[in-house]
Short mmCIF file of C-alpha atoms and ligand atoms in Angstrom, two decimals:
data_model
loop_
_atom_site.label_atom_id
_atom_site.label_comp_id
_atom_site.label_asym_id
_atom_site.label_seq_id
_atom_site.Cartn_x
_atom_site.Cartn_y
_atom_site.Cartn_z
CA MET A 5 -0.13 0.19 -0.12
CA SER A 6 1.38 3.31 -1.04
CA ARG A 7 -0.55 5.16 1.27
CA PRO A 8 1.59 6.31 4.82
CA PRO A 9 0.68 3.91 7.78
CA LEU A 10 -1.18 4.80 10.53
CA PRO A 11 0.29 6.81 13.33
CA ASN A 12 -1.68 4.64 15.43
CA GLY A 13 -0.91 1.60 13.42
CA LEU A 14 0.92 -0.29 16.24
CA ALA A 15 -1.51 1.00 18.77
CA ALA A 16 -4.07 -0.43 16.47
CA LEU A 17 -2.15 -3.81 15.80
CA ALA A 18 -1.28 -4.23 19.89
CA ALA A 19 -5.07 -3.86 20.23
CA LEU A 20 -5.67 -6.96 18.07
CA ALA A 21 -4.38 -9.00 20.64
CA VAL A 22 -7.37 -7.99 23.43
CA LEU A 23 -10.27 -7.31 20.89
CA VAL A 24 -12.87 -7.46 20.42
CA ILE A 25 -16.20 -8.61 22.48
CA ALA A 26 -18.69 -9.93 20.44
CA GLY A 27 -21.87 -8.18 20.15
CA VAL A 28 -25.66 -8.23 20.61
CA GLY A 29 -26.92 -7.23 17.13
CA HIS A 30 -23.73 -5.39 16.33
CA VAL A 31 -20.28 -4.57 17.82
CA GLY A 32 -19.30 -1.46 20.21
CA SER A 33 -22.51 -0.47 18.59
CA PRO A 34 -25.47 -1.40 20.87
CA ASP A 35 -28.02 1.67 20.12
CA VAL A 36 -31.17 0.52 17.36
CA TYR A 37 -31.68 2.68 14.59
CA PHE A 38 -35.10 2.30 12.53
CA ARG A 39 -36.18 4.28 9.59
CA GLY A 40 -39.62 3.46 7.94
CA ALA A 41 -43.40 3.27 8.06
CA ALA A 42 -46.00 2.96 10.61
CA GLY A 43 -48.93 2.71 8.34
CA PRO A 44 -49.24 6.17 6.58
CA TYR A 45 -46.71 7.76 8.63
CA ASP A 46 -42.83 8.16 7.89
CA VAL A 47 -41.15 7.10 11.27
CA GLY A 48 -37.45 6.98 12.83
CA VAL A 49 -36.91 5.31 15.67
CA VAL A 50 -33.93 5.38 17.77
CA SER A 51 -33.76 3.17 21.02
CA ARG A 52 -30.67 3.21 23.42
CA PRO A 53 -30.73 -0.28 25.22
CA PRO A 54 -29.55 0.01 29.18
CA GLY A 55 -27.12 -2.71 28.97
CA VAL A 56 -28.58 -4.05 32.36
CA VAL A 57 -31.51 -6.46 33.28
CA PRO A 58 -34.09 -5.07 34.54
CA GLY A 59 -33.15 -1.81 32.51
CA GLN A 60 -35.08 1.08 31.41
CA LEU A 61 -34.78 1.46 27.08
CA ASP A 62 -34.80 5.13 26.00
CA VAL A 63 -36.78 5.54 22.77
CA VAL A 64 -37.14 8.54 20.89
CA VAL A 65 -40.05 8.15 17.78
CA GLN A 66 -39.69 11.03 15.20
CA VAL A 67 -42.79 11.34 12.89
CA SER A 68 -41.80 13.23 9.55
CA ASN A 69 -44.13 13.49 7.08
CA GLU A 70 -47.65 14.01 9.30
CA PRO A 71 -48.56 15.60 12.07
CA ALA A 72 -49.21 13.00 14.75
CA ALA A 73 -51.69 13.10 17.55
CA GLN A 74 -50.47 10.41 19.81
CA VAL A 75 -47.36 7.91 19.60
CA THR A 76 -47.16 5.20 22.11
CA VAL A 77 -44.90 2.38 22.86
CA GLN A 78 -44.90 -1.17 24.05
CA PRO A 79 -42.58 -3.86 24.88
CA VAL A 80 -43.64 -6.91 23.31
CA LEU A 81 -40.93 -10.12 24.45
CA TRP A 82 -40.94 -12.82 22.29
CA GLU A 83 -41.49 -15.57 24.43
CA THR A 84 -44.91 -14.05 25.71
CA GLY A 85 -46.37 -12.19 22.87
CA ALA A 86 -48.13 -9.22 22.70
CA ASP A 87 -50.82 -11.06 25.04
CA GLY A 88 -48.15 -10.68 27.71
CA ALA A 89 -46.83 -7.25 26.87
CA PRO A 90 -47.61 -4.59 29.73
CA PRO A 91 -50.09 -1.90 28.79
CA PRO A 92 -48.51 0.27 26.06
CA ASP A 93 -46.68 3.46 27.35
CA LEU A 94 -47.76 6.85 26.01
CA ALA A 95 -44.66 8.97 24.78
CA ALA A 96 -44.22 12.59 25.55
CA PRO A 97 -43.91 15.05 22.57
CA VAL A 98 -40.36 16.41 23.25
CA LEU A 99 -40.43 19.93 23.72
CA GLY A 100 -39.13 22.15 20.56
CA GLU A 101 -38.67 19.34 18.61
CA ALA A 102 -41.87 19.03 15.87
CA GLY A 103 -42.97 15.51 15.40
CA ALA A 104 -40.78 13.95 18.36
CA PHE A 105 -42.15 11.81 21.03
CA ALA A 106 -39.84 10.41 23.88
CA THR A 107 -40.50 7.74 26.60
CA ARG A 108 -38.72 5.22 28.79
CA LEU A 109 -39.80 1.42 29.00
CA TRP A 110 -38.92 -1.01 31.67
CA LEU A 111 -37.15 -4.35 29.90
CA MET A 112 -37.36 -6.97 32.56
CA THR A 113 -35.76 -9.63 31.25
CA SER A 114 -33.22 -10.85 28.65
CA GLY A 115 -33.97 -11.55 25.27
CA SER A 116 -35.42 -10.96 22.01
CA TYR A 117 -38.04 -7.77 22.52
CA SER A 118 -39.77 -5.75 19.81
CA ILE A 119 -40.91 -2.12 20.59
CA ARG A 120 -44.50 -1.91 18.85
CA VAL A 121 -44.59 1.91 17.80
CA VAL A 122 -48.33 3.03 17.32
CA VAL A 123 -48.93 6.27 15.81
CA SER A 124 -52.06 8.09 15.43
CA GLY A 125 -53.42 11.25 14.15
CA THR A 126 -55.30 12.72 11.31
CA ARG A 127 -54.87 9.81 8.88
CA GLY A 128 -55.81 7.23 11.23
CA THR A 129 -53.29 4.62 12.88
CA GLY A 130 -50.12 3.01 12.22
CA THR A 131 -48.39 0.46 13.52
CA VAL A 132 -44.34 -0.92 13.03
CA ASP A 133 -42.15 -3.26 15.20
CA VAL A 134 -38.89 -2.22 15.95
CA PRO A 135 -36.79 -5.34 16.98
CA VAL A 136 -34.36 -4.79 20.13
CA VAL A 137 -32.19 -7.25 22.11
CA SER A 138 -32.21 -7.28 25.34
CA ALA A 139 -28.97 -8.27 27.42
CA ALA A 140 -26.98 -7.54 30.26
CA THR A 141 -24.00 -6.54 29.04
CA ARG A 142 -22.33 -4.95 32.11
CA GLU A 143 -22.27 -4.59 35.67
CA LEU A 144 -23.20 -1.48 36.72
CA PRO A 145 -20.37 -0.11 39.87
CA MET A 146 -21.50 1.59 42.80
CA SER A 147 -19.97 5.08 43.09
CA PRO A 148 -17.24 5.43 45.73
CA ALA A 149 -19.45 8.61 47.22
CA LEU A 150 -22.89 6.02 47.48
CA GLY A 151 -20.66 3.20 49.06
CA ALA A 152 -18.96 6.05 51.56
CA LEU A 153 -22.70 7.25 52.26
CA LEU A 154 -24.05 3.76 52.91
CA LEU A 155 -21.57 2.76 55.34
CA ALA A 156 -21.62 5.76 57.12
CA LEU A 157 -25.31 5.57 57.50
CA GLY A 158 -24.91 1.89 58.47
CA ALA A 159 -22.71 2.37 60.94
CA PHE A 160 -24.68 5.13 62.49
CA LEU A 161 -27.57 2.67 62.79
CA VAL A 162 -26.05 0.05 64.34
CA PHE A 163 -24.03 2.11 66.87
CA GLY A 164 -27.12 3.96 67.50
CA LEU A 165 -28.98 0.74 68.32
CA LEU A 166 -26.19 -1.16 70.07
CA SER A 167 -26.22 2.33 72.43
CA ILE A 168 -29.93 2.34 72.82
CA ILE A 169 -30.25 -1.54 73.87
CA GLY A 170 -27.05 -0.85 76.25
CA ALA A 171 -28.70 2.08 78.08
CA GLY A 172 -32.53 0.25 77.97
CA ALA A 173 -30.86 -2.96 79.43
CA ARG A 174 -28.76 -0.46 82.25
CA GLU A 175 -31.26 2.01 83.45
CA ALA A 176 -34.82 1.39 81.87
CA THR A 177 -36.10 -0.01 84.98
CA LEU A 178 -34.30 2.91 87.12
CA ASP A 179 -36.18 5.80 88.93
CA PRO A 180 -34.49 8.91 87.63
CA GLY A 181 -31.14 10.12 89.62
CA VAL A 182 -30.77 6.57 91.00
CA PRO A 183 -27.00 5.52 90.67
CA VAL A 184 -26.27 2.02 88.39
CA ASP A 185 -24.98 -0.63 90.33
CA ALA A 186 -22.80 -3.00 89.08
CA PRO A 187 -25.39 -5.95 88.17
CA ARG A 188 -26.72 -3.66 86.11
CA ARG A 189 -23.77 -2.88 84.26
CA ARG A 190 -22.90 -6.33 83.70
CA ARG A 191 -26.50 -7.20 82.24
CA ALA A 192 -25.89 -4.01 79.97
CA ARG A 193 -22.68 -5.01 78.49
CA LEU A 194 -24.17 -8.66 78.29
CA ALA A 195 -26.86 -7.10 76.11
CA VAL A 196 -25.04 -4.90 73.75
CA CYS A 197 -22.54 -8.09 73.17
CA SER A 198 -25.70 -10.05 72.35
CA ALA A 199 -26.89 -7.58 70.26
CA ALA A 200 -23.21 -6.76 68.27
CA ALA A 201 -23.63 -10.85 67.71
CA ILE A 202 -26.59 -10.66 66.20
CA PHE A 203 -26.21 -7.58 64.10
CA ALA A 204 -22.86 -9.10 62.95
CA LEU A 205 -24.47 -12.19 61.83
CA ALA A 206 -27.07 -10.19 60.21
CA LEU A 207 -24.51 -8.12 58.42
CA LEU A 208 -22.58 -11.33 57.26
CA GLY A 209 -25.77 -12.91 56.15
CA GLY A 210 -26.55 -9.60 53.75
CA ASN A 211 -23.02 -9.87 52.49
CA ALA A 212 -23.70 -13.30 51.41
CA TRP A 213 -27.24 -12.25 50.11
CA TRP A 214 -25.23 -9.48 47.81
CA ASN A 215 -22.88 -11.50 46.83
CA HIS A 216 -25.06 -13.98 45.67
CA SER A 217 -27.35 -11.72 43.80
CA ALA A 218 -24.21 -10.42 42.18
CA ARG A 219 -23.22 -13.71 40.99
CA ALA A 220 -26.69 -14.54 39.69
CA TYR A 221 -26.62 -11.09 37.82
CA ARG A 222 -23.13 -12.53 36.45
CA ARG A 223 -24.42 -15.58 35.01
CA ILE A 224 -26.99 -13.67 33.10
CA ILE A 225 -24.44 -11.23 31.25
CA TYR A 226 -24.71 -11.59 27.69
CA LYS A 227 -22.00 -14.36 26.35
CA PRO A 228 -22.09 -14.57 22.63
CA LEU A 229 -22.66 -18.52 21.08
CA ALA A 230 -18.73 -20.08 21.07
CA SER A 231 -17.50 -20.53 17.53
CA ARG A 232 -14.49 -20.94 15.50
CA VAL A 233 -13.29 -19.59 12.30
CA SER A 234 -10.34 -21.32 10.49
CA LEU A 235 -9.29 -22.39 6.88
CA ALA A 236 -10.28 -25.88 5.67
CA ASP A 237 -9.15 -27.55 2.05
CA SER A 238 -5.53 -25.70 1.67
CA GLY A 239 -6.87 -22.28 2.40
CA ARG A 240 -9.75 -22.17 -0.26
CA VAL A 241 -12.44 -22.51 1.79
CA LEU A 242 -13.41 -21.06 5.19
CA GLN A 243 -15.20 -22.86 7.60
CA PHE A 244 -17.13 -21.52 10.38
CA VAL A 245 -18.20 -23.35 12.97
CA ILE A 246 -20.55 -22.91 16.05
CA THR A 247 -18.97 -24.79 19.12
CA ASP A 248 -21.14 -23.66 21.97
CA SER A 249 -22.47 -26.58 23.58
CA ARG A 250 -26.02 -24.40 24.37
CA TRP A 251 -26.02 -24.47 20.78
CA ARG A 252 -25.52 -28.24 20.24
CA GLN A 253 -27.89 -29.10 22.70
CA HIS A 254 -30.49 -27.24 20.95
CA GLU A 255 -31.01 -24.74 24.09
CA GLU A 256 -31.15 -21.69 21.38
CA THR A 257 -33.93 -21.32 18.95
CA PRO A 258 -32.45 -22.27 15.45
CA LEU A 259 -31.54 -19.35 12.51
CA VAL A 260 -33.70 -17.88 10.21
CA ARG A 261 -32.60 -16.14 6.85
CA ASP A 262 -31.86 -12.93 7.39
CA HIS A 263 -32.39 -11.32 3.67
CA GLY A 264 -31.91 -14.43 2.34
CA LYS A 265 -29.09 -16.10 3.91
CA LEU A 266 -28.40 -17.82 7.58
CA VAL A 267 -25.23 -16.05 8.05
CA HIS A 268 -23.47 -12.88 6.78
CA PHE A 269 -20.16 -13.22 7.13
CA PHE A 270 -17.78 -10.26 7.21
CA LEU A 271 -13.35 -10.17 6.92
CA ILE A 272 -11.85 -7.18 7.34
CA ARG A 273 -8.06 -6.98 7.18
CA ALA A 274 -6.27 -5.20 10.01
CA PRO A 275 -4.77 -2.80 11.09
CA GLY A 276 -5.19 -0.67 7.69
CA MET A 277 -8.60 -2.26 6.78
CA ASP A 278 -7.69 -2.30 3.24
CA ALA A 279 -9.67 -5.91 2.30
CA PHE A 280 -12.81 -6.76 2.71
CA ALA A 281 -15.10 -9.62 2.32
CA HIS A 282 -19.57 -10.08 2.65
CA LEU A 283 -19.76 -13.84 2.13
CA HIS A 284 -22.58 -15.91 3.07
CA PRO A 285 -21.58 -19.56 4.38
CA VAL A 286 -23.78 -22.23 3.97
CA THR A 287 -24.27 -25.34 6.01
CA SER A 288 -25.71 -29.04 6.46
CA ASP A 289 -25.78 -29.38 9.93
CA SER A 290 -26.30 -26.18 11.22
CA ASN A 291 -23.56 -26.26 12.92
CA ASP A 292 -20.45 -26.39 10.20
CA PHE A 293 -20.92 -23.73 8.10
CA ARG A 294 -18.32 -23.65 4.40
CA VAL A 295 -17.59 -20.67 2.12
CA ALA A 296 -15.04 -20.42 -0.37
CA LEU A 297 -12.83 -18.20 0.44
CA PRO A 298 -12.09 -15.09 -2.52
CA PRO A 299 -8.57 -14.46 -3.64
CA LEU A 300 -7.48 -11.93 -0.32
CA PRO A 301 -4.28 -10.57 0.30
CA ALA A 302 -2.36 -12.22 3.57
CA GLY A 303 -2.72 -10.93 6.92
CA THR A 304 -5.07 -11.13 9.97
CA TYR A 305 -8.58 -10.56 9.62
CA HIS A 306 -11.13 -9.62 11.93
CA THR A 307 -14.33 -12.03 11.12
CA TYR A 308 -17.50 -10.78 12.04
CA ALA A 309 -20.69 -13.40 11.85
CA ASP A 310 -24.10 -11.75 11.67
CA ILE A 311 -26.87 -14.44 12.69
CA VAL A 312 -30.51 -14.30 13.96
CA HIS A 313 -32.38 -16.42 15.59
CA ARG A 314 -36.02 -17.66 15.50
CA SER A 315 -36.86 -16.05 18.41
CA GLY A 316 -35.65 -12.35 16.45
CA TYR A 317 -32.61 -12.65 18.62
CA ALA A 318 -29.82 -11.24 16.57
CA GLU A 319 -26.16 -10.98 17.54
CA THR A 320 -22.39 -10.93 15.90
CA LEU A 321 -20.10 -13.43 16.40
CA VAL A 322 -16.28 -12.30 16.46
CA ASP A 323 -13.01 -13.96 15.77
CA THR A 324 -9.75 -13.41 14.34
CA LEU A 325 -8.38 -15.42 10.67
CA VAL A 326 -4.78 -15.51 9.52
CA ILE A 327 -4.86 -15.76 6.08
CA GLY A 328 -2.10 -16.27 3.77
CA GLY A 329 -2.95 -14.84 0.74
CA GLN A 330 -1.86 -17.56 -1.60
CA GLY A 331 -5.31 -17.25 -3.33
CA SER A 332 -6.92 -19.69 -5.56
CA PRO A 333 -6.83 -19.26 -9.70
CA ALA A 334 -10.11 -21.42 -10.01
CA PHE A 335 -11.75 -19.62 -7.09
CA SER A 336 -15.63 -19.58 -7.67
CA PRO A 337 -18.00 -17.74 -5.22
CA THR A 338 -20.07 -20.13 -3.18
CA ASP A 339 -23.15 -17.68 -3.35
CA SER A 340 -23.51 -15.47 -6.14
CA ASP A 341 -24.04 -12.38 -3.50
CA ASP A 342 -20.57 -13.13 -2.30
CA SER A 343 -18.22 -9.94 -2.81
CA TRP A 344 -14.94 -8.52 -1.80
CA ILE A 345 -12.61 -5.30 -1.99
CA VAL A 346 -8.86 -4.64 -1.68
CA SER A 347 -8.67 -1.14 -1.58
CA GLY A 348 -6.06 1.46 -0.05
CA ALA A 349 -5.20 1.45 3.54
CA LEU A 350 -7.19 3.76 6.29
CA THR A 351 -5.03 6.47 7.13
CA ALA A 352 -5.37 9.14 9.45
CA ALA A 353 -6.05 12.22 7.16
CA SER A 354 -8.62 10.10 5.01
CA ASP A 355 -11.97 11.63 4.65
CA THR A 356 -13.20 10.32 1.25
CA ARG A 357 -16.15 11.83 -0.39
CA ARG A 358 -15.72 9.74 -3.50
CA ALA A 359 -15.22 6.14 -4.55
CA THR A 360 -14.87 4.63 -8.19
CA LEU A 361 -16.41 1.58 -8.19
CA ALA A 362 -15.68 -1.49 -10.10
CA ASP A 363 -17.81 -0.62 -12.85
CA GLY A 364 -16.82 2.62 -13.57
CA SER A 365 -19.31 4.22 -11.84
CA ILE A 366 -18.63 6.82 -9.22
CA MET A 367 -20.37 6.64 -5.69
CA SER A 368 -20.21 10.14 -3.77
CA TRP A 369 -20.90 11.00 -0.17
CA ASP A 370 -23.38 13.69 0.06
CA ARG A 371 -22.33 15.23 3.47
CA GLY A 372 -21.79 18.88 2.63
CA ASP A 373 -19.74 20.37 5.33
CA THR A 374 -21.45 18.38 7.71
CA SER A 375 -18.91 17.31 10.54
CA LEU A 376 -19.30 14.13 12.24
CA VAL A 377 -20.09 14.03 15.60
CA ALA A 378 -20.23 10.96 17.82
CA ASN A 379 -23.82 9.80 18.91
CA VAL A 380 -25.39 12.49 16.48
CA ILE A 381 -27.29 11.14 13.39
CA ALA A 382 -24.85 11.19 10.40
CA PRO A 383 -25.48 12.45 7.24
CA LEU A 384 -25.10 8.87 5.25
CA HIS A 385 -26.59 9.74 2.14
CA PHE A 386 -24.30 8.49 -1.01
CA THR A 387 -25.46 8.81 -4.92
CA VAL A 388 -24.28 6.66 -7.64
CA THR A 389 -23.32 8.03 -10.78
CA ALA A 390 -22.95 6.00 -14.07
CA PRO A 391 -19.79 5.95 -16.16
CA ASP A 392 -21.82 8.42 -18.79
CA SER A 393 -22.23 10.80 -15.44
CA ARG A 394 -25.89 9.88 -15.70
CA PRO A 395 -27.83 8.77 -12.39
CA ALA A 396 -27.08 5.13 -12.20
CA VAL A 397 -29.73 2.79 -12.06
CA LEU A 398 -29.47 0.31 -8.87
CA GLN A 399 -30.91 -2.86 -8.31
CA PRO A 400 -31.62 -4.60 -5.21
CA TYR A 401 -28.69 -6.48 -3.70
CA MET A 402 -30.21 -9.24 -1.23
CA GLY A 403 -33.74 -7.44 -1.39
CA MET A 404 -32.34 -4.05 -0.13
CA SER A 405 -31.51 -1.08 -1.99
CA ALA A 406 -27.86 -0.88 -0.42
CA HIS A 407 -25.73 -2.44 2.65
CA ALA A 408 -23.39 -0.71 4.21
CA MET A 409 -20.89 -2.04 6.90
CA ILE A 410 -19.18 0.18 9.37
CA ALA A 411 -15.91 -0.41 11.39
CA ARG A 412 -13.48 1.44 13.78
CA ASP A 413 -10.19 1.51 13.00
CA ASP A 414 -9.57 -1.21 15.92
CA GLY A 415 -12.01 -3.45 15.32
CA SER A 416 -13.95 -2.24 18.43
CA VAL A 417 -17.13 -1.18 16.24
CA PHE A 418 -18.58 -3.33 13.85
CA VAL A 419 -22.32 -2.85 12.36
CA HIS A 420 -23.83 -4.04 9.26
CA LEU A 421 -26.99 -1.64 8.13
CA HIS A 422 -29.63 -1.17 5.39
CA PRO A 423 -31.85 1.91 4.74
CA MET A 424 -34.22 0.77 7.23
CA GLY A 425 -31.79 1.04 10.01
CA THR A 426 -29.52 -1.54 12.27
CA ILE A 427 -32.32 -3.81 12.54
CA ALA A 428 -32.31 -7.24 11.58
CA MET A 429 -35.26 -7.33 9.10
CA ALA A 430 -36.01 -11.17 9.58
CA ALA A 431 -36.41 -10.13 13.27
CA GLN A 432 -38.72 -7.58 12.22
CA SER A 433 -40.83 -9.90 10.26
CA ILE A 434 -40.98 -12.27 13.23
CA PHE A 435 -42.69 -10.09 15.24
CA SER A 436 -45.47 -8.32 12.39
CA ARG A 437 -46.66 -11.87 12.49
CA GLY A 438 -46.95 -12.01 15.92
CA GLY A 439 -43.99 -13.81 16.68
CA ASP A 440 -44.78 -16.97 15.11
CA SER A 441 -41.55 -18.07 13.04
CA THR A 442 -42.48 -21.61 13.21
CA ARG A 443 -44.06 -21.53 9.84
CA ASP A 444 -41.56 -22.70 7.26
CA ALA A 445 -42.57 -20.01 5.52
CA PRO A 446 -39.50 -17.97 4.08
CA LEU A 447 -39.37 -14.53 5.43
CA PRO A 448 -39.97 -11.94 2.96
CA MET A 449 -37.71 -10.27 1.08
CA PRO A 450 -38.44 -6.06 1.31
CA MET A 451 -37.95 -5.34 -2.02
CA THR A 452 -38.31 -6.96 -5.29
CA SER A 453 -38.55 -4.05 -7.71
CA ALA A 454 -35.87 -4.03 -10.53
CA THR A 455 -35.13 -0.53 -10.91
CA LEU A 456 -34.18 1.89 -8.13
CA PRO A 457 -33.29 5.55 -7.47
CA ASP A 458 -29.53 6.34 -7.38
CA THR A 459 -29.60 7.57 -3.80
CA VAL A 460 -29.54 5.48 -0.83
CA SER A 461 -29.36 6.43 2.49
CA PHE A 462 -29.05 5.16 6.17
CA PRO A 463 -29.96 6.06 9.57
CA TYR A 464 -27.63 6.06 11.95
CA ALA A 465 -25.03 7.25 14.93
CA PHE A 466 -21.60 6.52 15.21
CA PRO A 467 -21.17 5.20 18.76
CA LYS A 468 -17.84 6.90 19.58
CA ALA A 469 -15.08 9.40 18.32
CA GLY A 470 -12.19 7.73 15.99
CA HIS A 471 -11.57 6.53 12.53
CA TYR A 472 -13.81 4.64 10.79
CA ARG A 473 -14.26 2.85 7.43
CA ILE A 474 -17.62 2.40 5.48
CA TRP A 475 -18.08 -0.03 3.10
CA VAL A 476 -21.67 0.62 0.64
CA GLN A 477 -22.65 -2.16 -1.25
CA VAL A 478 -25.02 -1.61 -4.44
CA ARG A 479 -26.15 -3.63 -7.20
CA ARG A 480 -25.82 -2.44 -10.99
CA ALA A 481 -26.41 -4.11 -14.01
CA GLY A 482 -26.56 -7.38 -12.11
CA ARG A 483 -23.06 -6.26 -10.29
CA VAL A 484 -22.33 -5.99 -6.79
CA LEU A 485 -20.27 -2.36 -6.32
CA THR A 486 -18.54 -1.74 -3.26
CA GLY A 487 -17.71 2.06 -2.30
CA SER A 488 -15.16 2.40 0.60
CA PHE A 489 -15.08 5.60 2.63
CA ASP A 490 -13.18 7.06 5.45
CA ALA A 491 -14.34 9.21 8.20
CA ARG A 492 -12.98 10.84 11.07
CA VAL A 493 -16.00 10.83 13.75
CA ARG A 494 -15.26 13.91 16.75
CU1 CU B 20 -26.61 -6.29 4.09
#
């Protein structure tokens, strides 16, 4: 690669060793972004999972095309369905933001939820389901100040009680002014000592209960399915195996196809993110998935496997893989939707606005002078122009007008999103037909029309500052085209 290396290349390489925890839904980007239609209303939904269970989910609904009179949201757990859900919550209008409504919902258990958004107004009522995965991903620490305050209050209570007990045993039955004799003093000391012993036992019991609760919570902290990525058949085949005993013993619901594929598998070369592949391994036993490996350059790759369970639970299984780079001249893709691209390395100065695609068309990032700020909706709008400078005619790629993959240079963030947002479409289909995913009918593809406009956009906010690469994939004239863009987020 002729471009200068990342100044923090070494750091990124070091980070490879410690990296990366797999994600619920996505990696390092827990917030859910959705854009779509609730009946006649165009809605954008942002929800922020709490990362603890039980915990409160922040939900903001933005109705953009029509004035909405009322918005309700309701958390529906897959296992219990709408009948077992709590009553809908009325979202409050956000002051100063026309069409925006916000509320907080309690998610009481871990699992696959859908947030049922109901919008009503002059054009009637519209409903849409936004899948959200509830998982405990962290333990909330107690702040030292609160700990100190509780300790002081506890000590005050215990010493107060001991002194009351001592005073009571010593002189409660004594007339005022009568001196305390030795037997009474002894009795008081005995009472204080016995009470102290009882309190000590109670404190020990409380401590044991506390530790037990903490251990029980740690047991429900999200653990991704154990899996392994390796090369087979002299490096020509990539093998992805789910090794987890929960999976092997059928304690987890089986996988469903998300836009037509059981697994969306991504490879990103570290540290420069200069090689990228989006593959779709196939399986005969639902444990062992295989796909022909495209001729990617040698190196260490972060791998991400996106899967969706029949419950609507979406997760990303993370690994690393070293590829020798011998390539195979006889490579033929396992799936005609498999794609890969080799481009220049991400540099500290990279801030790309234009990408030339493999068929000579140009993809441009229409972001004007907007700077990218963490946790603020980013202007992810892209236009494709044909080589003859006319607007390109796009076709659906796996049922979507476009797919975007976003990764941070250290591998700590990876998301796969679509014009409808970060949600798994399969999960949404499951909920919109009442949670019944047991029917064998294939989940619908959202888009079958053959020609699409030349502009695509994605609702998303980068989760933290840093250097990111974005791959935007579209299909034109039957060919999958990938544009790669770099961005610095403040
Ligand atoms: Cu996709």
